[in-house]
Structures are given as C-alpha cells and as structure tokens.
PDB file of C-alpha atoms in Angstrom:
ATOM      1  CA  ALA A  16     -87.441  51.031 169.187  1.00 62.00           C
ATOM      2  CA  GLN A  17     -86.830  51.651 165.622  1.00 66.00           C
ATOM      3  CA  THR A  18     -83.267  52.002 164.345  1.00 87.00           C
ATOM      4  CA  VAL A  19     -81.964  53.111 160.968  1.00 93.00           C
ATOM      5  CA  THR A  20     -78.537  52.101 159.675  1.00 93.00           C
ATOM      6  CA  GLN A  21     -76.587  53.626 156.801  1.00 95.00           C
ATOM      7  CA  SER A  22     -73.459  51.586 156.378  1.00 93.00           C
ATOM      8  CA  GLN A  23     -71.665  53.901 153.838  1.00 95.00           C
ATOM      9  CA  PRO A  24     -70.364  57.182 155.456  1.00 93.00           C
ATOM     10  CA  GLU A  25     -69.113  58.408 152.195  1.00 96.00           C
ATOM     11  CA  MET A  26     -69.536  57.604 148.509  1.00 97.00           C
ATOM     12  CA  SER A  27     -68.479  59.233 145.222  1.00 97.00           C
ATOM     13  CA  VAL A  28     -69.640  58.992 141.712  1.00 97.00           C
ATOM     14  CA  GLN A  29     -68.717  60.313 138.375  1.00 98.00           C
ATOM     15  CA  GLU A  30     -71.105  62.761 136.788  1.00 97.00           C
ATOM     16  CA  ALA A  31     -73.681  60.993 134.691  1.00 97.00           C
ATOM     17  CA  GLU A  32     -73.259  57.699 136.207  1.00 97.00           C
ATOM     18  CA  THR A  33     -75.452  55.741 138.695  1.00 98.00           C
ATOM     19  CA  VAL A  34     -74.939  55.290 142.384  1.00 98.00           C
ATOM     20  CA  THR A  35     -76.878  53.358 145.022  1.00 98.00           C
ATOM     21  CA  LEU A  36     -76.914  54.340 148.698  1.00 98.00           C
ATOM     22  CA  SER A  37     -77.787  51.653 151.304  1.00 98.00           C
ATOM     23  CA  CYS A  38     -80.166  51.775 154.218  1.00 97.00           C
ATOM     24  CA  THR A  39     -81.388  49.041 156.635  1.00 97.00           C
ATOM     25  CA  TYR A  40     -83.857  49.427 159.396  1.00 95.00           C
ATOM     26  CA  ASP A  41     -85.056  47.428 162.344  1.00 93.00           C
ATOM     27  CA  THR A  42     -88.730  47.462 163.370  1.00 90.00           C
ATOM     28  CA  SER A  43     -91.506  45.219 164.527  1.00 89.00           C
ATOM     29  CA  GLU A  44     -94.106  47.432 162.897  1.00 86.00           C
ATOM     30  CA  ASN A  45     -95.931  46.432 159.744  1.00 87.00           C
ATOM     31  CA  ASN A  46     -97.147  49.837 158.621  1.00 86.00           C
ATOM     32  CA  TYR A  47     -94.617  52.681 158.186  1.00 88.00           C
ATOM     33  CA  TYR A  48     -93.059  55.071 155.954  1.00 89.00           C
ATOM     34  CA  LEU A  49     -89.452  55.319 154.658  1.00 92.00           C
ATOM     35  CA  PHE A  50     -87.881  58.424 153.360  1.00 92.00           C
ATOM     36  CA  TRP A  51     -84.771  59.730 151.722  1.00 95.00           C
ATOM     37  CA  TYR A  52     -83.786  63.271 152.644  1.00 93.00           C
ATOM     38  CA  LYS A  53     -81.042  65.252 151.006  1.00 93.00           C
ATOM     39  CA  GLN A  54     -79.127  67.917 152.897  1.00 89.00           C
ATOM     40  CA  PRO A  55     -76.860  70.018 150.621  1.00 89.00           C
ATOM     41  CA  PRO A  56     -74.215  72.396 152.103  1.00 85.00           C
ATOM     42  CA  SER A  57     -77.025  74.961 152.701  1.00 81.00           C
ATOM     43  CA  ARG A  58     -78.277  72.704 155.537  1.00 80.00           C
ATOM     44  CA  GLN A  59     -81.775  72.675 154.282  1.00 80.00           C
ATOM     45  CA  MET A  60     -83.347  69.320 154.623  1.00 84.00           C
ATOM     46  CA  ILE A  61     -85.124  68.369 151.243  1.00 88.00           C
ATOM     47  CA  LEU A  62     -87.439  65.333 150.849  1.00 89.00           C
ATOM     48  CA  VAL A  63     -86.164  63.214 147.949  1.00 93.00           C
ATOM     49  CA  ILE A  64     -88.463  60.284 147.916  1.00 92.00           C
ATOM     50  CA  ARG A  65     -91.001  58.415 150.082  1.00 91.00           C
ATOM     51  CA  GLN A  66     -92.165  54.908 150.257  1.00 92.00           C
ATOM     52  CA  GLU A  67     -95.215  53.480 152.105  1.00 89.00           C
ATOM     53  CA  ALA A  68     -94.451  49.998 153.499  1.00 90.00           C
ATOM     54  CA  TYR A  69     -97.875  48.544 152.393  1.00 88.00           C
ATOM     55  CA  LYS A  70     -96.965  49.449 148.718  1.00 88.00           C
ATOM     56  CA  GLN A  71     -95.042  46.665 146.862  1.00 86.00           C
ATOM     57  CA  GLN A  72     -94.128  49.007 143.994  1.00 91.00           C
ATOM     58  CA  ASN A  73     -90.858  50.777 144.382  1.00 93.00           C
ATOM     59  CA  ALA A  74     -91.230  54.614 144.520  1.00 91.00           C
ATOM     60  CA  THR A  75     -89.666  56.702 141.762  1.00 92.00           C
ATOM     61  CA  GLU A  76     -89.114  60.397 141.435  1.00 91.00           C
ATOM     62  CA  ASN A  77     -87.356  61.437 138.115  1.00 94.00           C
ATOM     63  CA  ARG A  78     -83.821  60.237 138.469  1.00 97.00           C
ATOM     64  CA  PHE A  79     -84.324  58.833 141.995  1.00 97.00           C
ATOM     65  CA  SER A  80     -85.812  55.485 142.618  1.00 96.00           C
ATOM     66  CA  VAL A  81     -85.749  53.018 145.606  1.00 97.00           C
ATOM     67  CA  ASN A  82     -85.379  49.329 146.013  1.00 96.00           C
ATOM     68  CA  PHE A  83     -87.574  48.515 148.993  1.00 96.00           C
ATOM     69  CA  GLN A  84     -87.186  44.952 150.338  1.00 96.00           C
ATOM     70  CA  LYS A  85     -89.737  44.762 153.226  1.00 94.00           C
ATOM     71  CA  ALA A  86     -88.756  41.321 154.378  1.00 94.00           C
ATOM     72  CA  ALA A  87     -85.065  42.147 154.409  1.00 95.00           C
ATOM     73  CA  LYS A  88     -85.787  45.564 156.001  1.00 95.00           C
ATOM     74  CA  SER A  89     -83.712  47.210 153.270  1.00 96.00           C
ATOM     75  CA  PHE A  90     -84.413  50.547 151.571  1.00 97.00           C
ATOM     76  CA  SER A  91     -81.733  51.645 149.082  1.00 97.00           C
ATOM     77  CA  LEU A  92     -81.711  54.804 146.979  1.00 98.00           C
ATOM     78  CA  LYS A  93     -80.593  54.699 143.362  1.00 98.00           C
ATOM     79  CA  ILE A  94     -79.586  57.944 141.739  1.00 98.00           C
ATOM     80  CA  SER A  95     -79.370  57.699 137.896  1.00 97.00           C
ATOM     81  CA  ASP A  96     -77.512  60.155 135.654  1.00 97.00           C
ATOM     82  CA  SER A  97     -75.832  61.805 138.719  1.00 98.00           C
ATOM     83  CA  GLN A  98     -75.522  65.632 138.516  1.00 97.00           C
ATOM     84  CA  LEU A  99     -73.156  67.855 140.332  1.00 96.00           C
ATOM     85  CA  GLY A 100     -76.022  69.372 142.257  1.00 95.00           C
ATOM     86  CA  ASP A 101     -76.683  65.886 143.873  1.00 97.00           C
ATOM     87  CA  THR A 102     -73.592  66.333 145.977  1.00 96.00           C
ATOM     88  CA  ALA A 103     -74.943  66.323 149.496  1.00 96.00           C
ATOM     89  CA  MET A 104     -75.667  64.356 152.627  1.00 94.00           C
ATOM     90  CA  TYR A 105     -78.297  61.816 152.260  1.00 96.00           C
ATOM     91  CA  PHE A 106     -80.348  60.635 155.155  1.00 94.00           C
ATOM     92  CA  CYS A 107     -82.621  57.567 155.323  1.00 95.00           C
ATOM     93  CA  ALA A 108     -85.575  57.925 157.755  1.00 92.00           C
ATOM     94  CA  PHE A 109     -88.272  55.700 159.198  1.00 90.00           C
ATOM     95  CA  MET A 110     -91.653  56.640 160.706  1.00 85.00           C
ATOM     96  CA  LYS A 111     -94.430  54.602 162.097  1.00 80.00           C
ATOM     97  CA  LEU A 112     -97.737  54.951 160.368  1.00 70.00           C
ATOM     98  CA  THR A 113    -100.086  55.629 163.455  1.00 65.00           C
ATOM     99  CA  TYR A 114    -102.465  58.289 164.233  1.00 56.00           C
ATOM    100  CA  ASN A 115    -100.724  61.097 166.361  1.00 56.00           C
ATOM    101  CA  ASN A 116     -97.408  59.869 165.146  1.00 60.00           C
ATOM    102  CA  ASN A 117     -94.590  61.995 166.527  1.00 63.00           C
ATOM    103  CA  ASP A 118     -91.185  60.649 165.788  1.00 72.00           C
ATOM    104  CA  MET A 119     -89.085  60.184 162.638  1.00 80.00           C
ATOM    105  CA  ARG A 120     -85.829  58.180 163.084  1.00 86.00           C
ATOM    106  CA  PHE A 121     -82.982  59.050 161.000  1.00 90.00           C
ATOM    107  CA  GLY A 122     -79.811  57.301 159.970  1.00 92.00           C
ATOM    108  CA  ALA A 123     -76.264  58.710 160.322  1.00 90.00           C
ATOM    109  CA  GLY A 124     -76.216  59.802 156.746  1.00 93.00           C
ATOM    110  CA  THR A 125     -74.099  59.066 153.637  1.00 96.00           C
ATOM    111  CA  ARG A 126     -71.963  61.845 152.153  1.00 95.00           C
ATOM    112  CA  LEU A 127     -72.228  61.798 148.405  1.00 97.00           C
ATOM    113  CA  THR A 128     -69.840  63.630 146.129  1.00 97.00           C
ATOM    114  CA  VAL A 129     -70.548  63.774 142.434  1.00 97.00           C
ATOM    115  CA  LYS A 130     -67.278  64.231 140.567  1.00 97.00           C
ATOM    116  CA  PRO A 131     -67.115  66.164 137.125  1.00 95.00           C
TER     117      PRO A 131
ATOM    118  CA  ASN B  30     -94.879  81.637 151.546  1.00 63.00           C
ATOM    119  CA  ALA B  31     -92.092  81.650 154.097  1.00 75.00           C
ATOM    120  CA  GLY B  32     -92.639  78.035 155.314  1.00 90.00           C
ATOM    121  CA  VAL B  33     -90.603  77.325 158.443  1.00 93.00           C
ATOM    122  CA  THR B  34     -88.478  80.145 159.829  1.00 94.00           C
ATOM    123  CA  GLN B  35     -85.807  79.665 162.312  1.00 96.00           C
ATOM    124  CA  THR B  36     -83.737  82.479 164.047  1.00 95.00           C
ATOM    125  CA  PRO B  37     -80.926  83.039 164.739  1.00 96.00           C
ATOM    126  CA  LYS B  38     -78.871  81.176 162.176  1.00 94.00           C
ATOM    127  CA  PHE B  39     -75.840  81.123 164.198  1.00 95.00           C
ATOM    128  CA  ARG B  40     -75.059  81.704 167.929  1.00 96.00           C
ATOM    129  CA  ILE B  41     -72.218  81.220 170.419  1.00 96.00           C
ATOM    130  CA  LEU B  42     -72.984  80.874 174.040  1.00 96.00           C
ATOM    131  CA  LYS B  43     -70.825  80.620 177.064  1.00 96.00           C
ATOM    132  CA  ILE B  44     -71.366  77.689 179.443  1.00 97.00           C
ATOM    133  CA  GLY B  45     -74.267  78.434 181.773  1.00 96.00           C
ATOM    134  CA  GLN B  46     -75.919  81.075 179.660  1.00 96.00           C
ATOM    135  CA  SER B  47     -79.451  80.683 178.469  1.00 96.00           C
ATOM    136  CA  MET B  48     -81.162  81.375 175.196  1.00 96.00           C
ATOM    137  CA  THR B  49     -84.268  80.687 173.128  1.00 97.00           C
ATOM    138  CA  LEU B  50     -84.223  79.446 169.540  1.00 97.00           C
ATOM    139  CA  GLN B  51     -87.124  80.674 167.675  1.00 97.00           C
ATOM    140  CA  CYS B  52     -89.291  78.802 165.246  1.00 97.00           C
ATOM    141  CA  ALA B  53     -92.303  79.934 163.349  1.00 97.00           C
ATOM    142  CA  GLN B  54     -94.332  78.451 160.532  1.00 96.00           C
ATOM    143  CA  ASP B  55     -97.133  79.951 158.361  1.00 95.00           C
ATOM    144  CA  MET B  56     -98.602  76.761 156.995  1.00 92.00           C
ATOM    145  CA  ASN B  57    -101.102  76.356 159.797  1.00 92.00           C
ATOM    146  CA  HIS B  58     -99.466  72.995 160.638  1.00 91.00           C
ATOM    147  CA  ASN B  59    -100.521  71.302 163.805  1.00 89.00           C
ATOM    148  CA  TYR B  60     -97.339  69.268 164.378  1.00 89.00           C
ATOM    149  CA  MET B  61     -94.061  70.939 165.098  1.00 92.00           C
ATOM    150  CA  TYR B  62     -90.677  69.262 165.998  1.00 92.00           C
ATOM    151  CA  TRP B  63     -87.234  70.200 167.344  1.00 95.00           C
ATOM    152  CA  TYR B  64     -84.349  68.102 166.151  1.00 94.00           C
ATOM    153  CA  ARG B  65     -80.626  68.361 166.836  1.00 95.00           C
ATOM    154  CA  GLN B  66     -77.849  67.254 164.447  1.00 91.00           C
ATOM    155  CA  ASP B  67     -74.498  66.425 165.897  1.00 90.00           C
ATOM    156  CA  PRO B  68     -71.567  66.343 163.557  1.00 82.00           C
ATOM    157  CA  GLY B  69     -71.602  63.260 161.277  1.00 77.00           C
ATOM    158  CA  MET B  70     -74.844  62.096 162.699  1.00 81.00           C
ATOM    159  CA  GLY B  71     -78.431  61.936 161.904  1.00 83.00           C
ATOM    160  CA  LEU B  72     -81.184  64.037 163.494  1.00 88.00           C
ATOM    161  CA  LYS B  73     -82.454  63.274 166.809  1.00 91.00           C
ATOM    162  CA  LEU B  74     -85.824  64.318 168.174  1.00 89.00           C
ATOM    163  CA  ILE B  75     -85.709  66.752 171.258  1.00 94.00           C
ATOM    164  CA  TYR B  76     -89.388  67.808 171.728  1.00 93.00           C
ATOM    165  CA  TYR B  77     -92.525  67.829 169.678  1.00 91.00           C
ATOM    166  CA  SER B  78     -95.942  69.403 169.673  1.00 92.00           C
ATOM    167  CA  VAL B  79     -99.183  68.085 168.198  1.00 88.00           C
ATOM    168  CA  GLY B  80    -101.009  71.289 168.609  1.00 91.00           C
ATOM    169  CA  ALA B  81    -101.157  74.631 170.649  1.00 94.00           C
ATOM    170  CA  GLY B  82    -100.867  74.069 174.277  1.00 95.00           C
ATOM    171  CA  ILE B  83     -99.524  70.369 173.937  1.00 93.00           C
ATOM    172  CA  THR B  84     -95.822  69.472 174.026  1.00 94.00           C
ATOM    173  CA  ASP B  85     -93.995  66.237 174.705  1.00 90.00           C
ATOM    174  CA  LYS B  86     -90.555  64.849 175.045  1.00 90.00           C
ATOM    175  CA  GLY B  87     -88.674  63.192 172.196  1.00 87.00           C
ATOM    176  CA  GLU B  88     -85.513  61.090 172.259  1.00 85.00           C
ATOM    177  CA  VAL B  89     -83.122  63.652 173.786  1.00 93.00           C
ATOM    178  CA  PRO B  90     -85.107  66.170 175.863  1.00 95.00           C
ATOM    179  CA  ASN B  91     -82.696  66.749 178.770  1.00 95.00           C
ATOM    180  CA  GLY B  92     -81.424  70.362 179.055  1.00 95.00           C
ATOM    181  CA  TYR B  93     -84.147  71.784 176.918  1.00 97.00           C
ATOM    182  CA  ASN B  94     -87.654  73.208 177.314  1.00 97.00           C
ATOM    183  CA  VAL B  95     -90.323  74.157 174.894  1.00 97.00           C
ATOM    184  CA  SER B  96     -93.776  75.847 174.709  1.00 96.00           C
ATOM    185  CA  ARG B  97     -96.646  76.154 172.173  1.00 97.00           C
ATOM    186  CA  SER B  98     -98.869  79.044 172.984  1.00 97.00           C
ATOM    187  CA  THR B  99     -99.811  79.486 169.330  1.00 96.00           C
ATOM    188  CA  THR B 100    -100.177  77.293 166.329  1.00 96.00           C
ATOM    189  CA  GLU B 101     -97.420  79.227 164.502  1.00 96.00           C
ATOM    190  CA  ASP B 102     -94.601  79.435 167.091  1.00 97.00           C
ATOM    191  CA  PHE B 103     -92.529  76.688 168.766  1.00 98.00           C
ATOM    192  CA  PRO B 104     -89.638  78.134 170.622  1.00 98.00           C
ATOM    193  CA  LEU B 105     -86.852  75.978 172.138  1.00 98.00           C
ATOM    194  CA  ARG B 106     -85.329  77.164 175.385  1.00 97.00           C
ATOM    195  CA  LEU B 107     -81.725  76.213 176.748  1.00 96.00           C
ATOM    196  CA  GLU B 108     -81.569  77.208 180.361  1.00 90.00           C
ATOM    197  CA  LEU B 109     -77.993  76.345 181.343  1.00 94.00           C
ATOM    198  CA  ALA B 110     -75.971  75.869 178.220  1.00 95.00           C
ATOM    199  CA  ALA B 111     -73.522  73.036 178.091  1.00 96.00           C
ATOM    200  CA  PRO B 112     -70.727  72.098 175.596  1.00 95.00           C
ATOM    201  CA  SER B 113     -72.778  68.959 174.897  1.00 95.00           C
ATOM    202  CA  GLN B 114     -75.439  71.074 173.355  1.00 96.00           C
ATOM    203  CA  THR B 115     -73.184  72.378 170.610  1.00 96.00           C
ATOM    204  CA  SER B 116     -75.071  71.256 167.588  1.00 96.00           C
ATOM    205  CA  VAL B 117     -77.221  72.216 164.625  1.00 94.00           C
ATOM    206  CA  TYR B 118     -80.864  72.601 165.618  1.00 96.00           C
ATOM    207  CA  PHE B 119     -83.655  72.052 163.130  1.00 94.00           C
ATOM    208  CA  CYS B 120     -87.244  72.900 163.529  1.00 94.00           C
ATOM    209  CA  ALA B 121     -89.786  71.135 161.452  1.00 91.00           C
ATOM    210  CA  SER B 122     -93.574  70.985 160.945  1.00 90.00           C
ATOM    211  CA  THR B 123     -96.214  68.827 159.236  1.00 84.00           C
ATOM    212  CA  PRO B 124    -100.011  69.220 158.819  1.00 81.00           C
ATOM    213  CA  ASN B 125    -101.342  66.377 161.088  1.00 70.00           C
ATOM    214  CA  GLY B 126    -100.611  62.974 162.466  1.00 53.00           C
ATOM    215  CA  VAL B 127    -102.696  60.975 160.030  1.00 40.00           C
ATOM    216  CA  THR B 128    -101.107  62.299 156.790  1.00 46.00           C
ATOM    217  CA  ASN B 129     -97.830  62.864 158.600  1.00 48.00           C
ATOM    218  CA  GLU B 130     -95.696  61.914 155.721  1.00 59.00           C
ATOM    219  CA  LYS B 131     -93.465  64.806 154.978  1.00 72.00           C
ATOM    220  CA  LEU B 132     -91.677  67.172 157.248  1.00 79.00           C
ATOM    221  CA  PHE B 133     -91.068  70.758 156.280  1.00 86.00           C
ATOM    222  CA  PHE B 134     -87.796  71.894 157.736  1.00 88.00           C
ATOM    223  CA  GLY B 135     -86.300  75.248 158.679  1.00 91.00           C
ATOM    224  CA  SER B 136     -82.766  76.090 157.554  1.00 89.00           C
ATOM    225  CA  GLY B 137     -81.302  75.299 161.000  1.00 92.00           C
ATOM    226  CA  THR B 138     -79.540  77.196 163.827  1.00 95.00           C
ATOM    227  CA  GLN B 139     -75.837  76.388 164.434  1.00 95.00           C
ATOM    228  CA  LEU B 140     -75.107  76.677 168.246  1.00 96.00           C
ATOM    229  CA  SER B 141     -71.724  76.498 169.808  1.00 96.00           C
ATOM    230  CA  VAL B 142     -71.337  76.477 173.483  1.00 96.00           C
ATOM    231  CA  LEU B 143     -67.800  77.415 174.677  1.00 94.00           C
TER     232      LEU B 143
END
C-alpha cells in the first residue's frame, strides 16, 4: 500500500519570501504521479503542480516548483515570492500510473500561513 | 462550464437518519470518486466508478453506498448515519484511467451527524 507523509502540520512565511513544504512517500511502484493540491478556506481543491516519476526534470509552474528525489522518495514543494493568496492547506498526493487506476492517496496536509 | 457540482453544501443529520449526497459533472468524465476529509487529515477514498453501471469500493466504504446510472451523476448514500461519518465529503472526476493525472473536485459537502 502506498502512504504519503507530510511531517509539517503548520508553517508560516513572510510575504515575498520563499517556503518549502516537505512530503515523503512509500511505494514499491516504479511508475506513478505525484501532486501538490492547494485547499484554500473556500474548501475547493486546486491542483498546484504535478510530477511524473519517469521524468528526472523537476516540474515548475510559475512561482511553484518541486524537488523530486525518486531514490529518497521525497517530493517537496517550493513556493517563491509568497503571496497572501497562497495561505491554504497544501496536500501532497500519490497515484500509481496504471490503466484503470482508481485511487489517489493523500497526505495529512500542511497548513501554510503567509504573513504580511 | 459548471464542472463538478455537489449538493447540499451543508447538512446536519441525527443518528440513524439517511441521506443522499448528490454529485454531477458536465465534462463527460468516465471516472468519478467520493472522498471524505476528516478534520486535520487528508482525503480518503470511499467509492469510485470507472463508468456508468460500474462502481467499486475504496479505502473506507463501510456505511456508504453509491450508484452510477448515468455518466453525469454519482450519488453517495448514507443509510444509517453515525457520528463517525461527520466529515467533509468531496466528489471528483477525471476523463479516463490512462490519462488520469488530474482530479476535478467539487466544492464539498460538510456533514455533521449529531
């Protein structure tokens, strides 16, 4: 079974600074996807960034980037130039890459607060 | 384009009551999912469906039932509500299993069982 661990229940960062959220996972699979989802107070789940395990290059989406270490099974999220709107719960998630896949596993989340 | 629509947004049930959480998507997605999110926790999969007429259990199915009579709708049924089912429920969908790399979520239903 796959498990996802987020060891930081809460974090805070000053506006315009950089913050890194940690995520580790446990799997015996070789092909999979990793995700970071953002959940603001509105409760809507928003995809922030996605990484395919077969790609060595770290994914980047504007101010969001990941540090994917496959051997270490680590998938951290770096938010640069933090903005007040980045305040939210952030969930790391894992999904196997198989046909008819049906299960995405989520970590417990990290609550990020961006301070003005 | 409405995406994934969940109703109701909030509900309070008494122990033993039953209710149906509605979920509809207008993106013609084959795959649909029900998750629950307990306070301070990540999402856990309750049931999923890979197409109309096909459903299967996820990680935490006990106390719930689902049906998928159409591609658009995927209701979640609670037959005998229990306090342990107090949670926020999310419905999600995605096009198909091969390119199943992004989930589209509804805005959630907050359920309290008292």
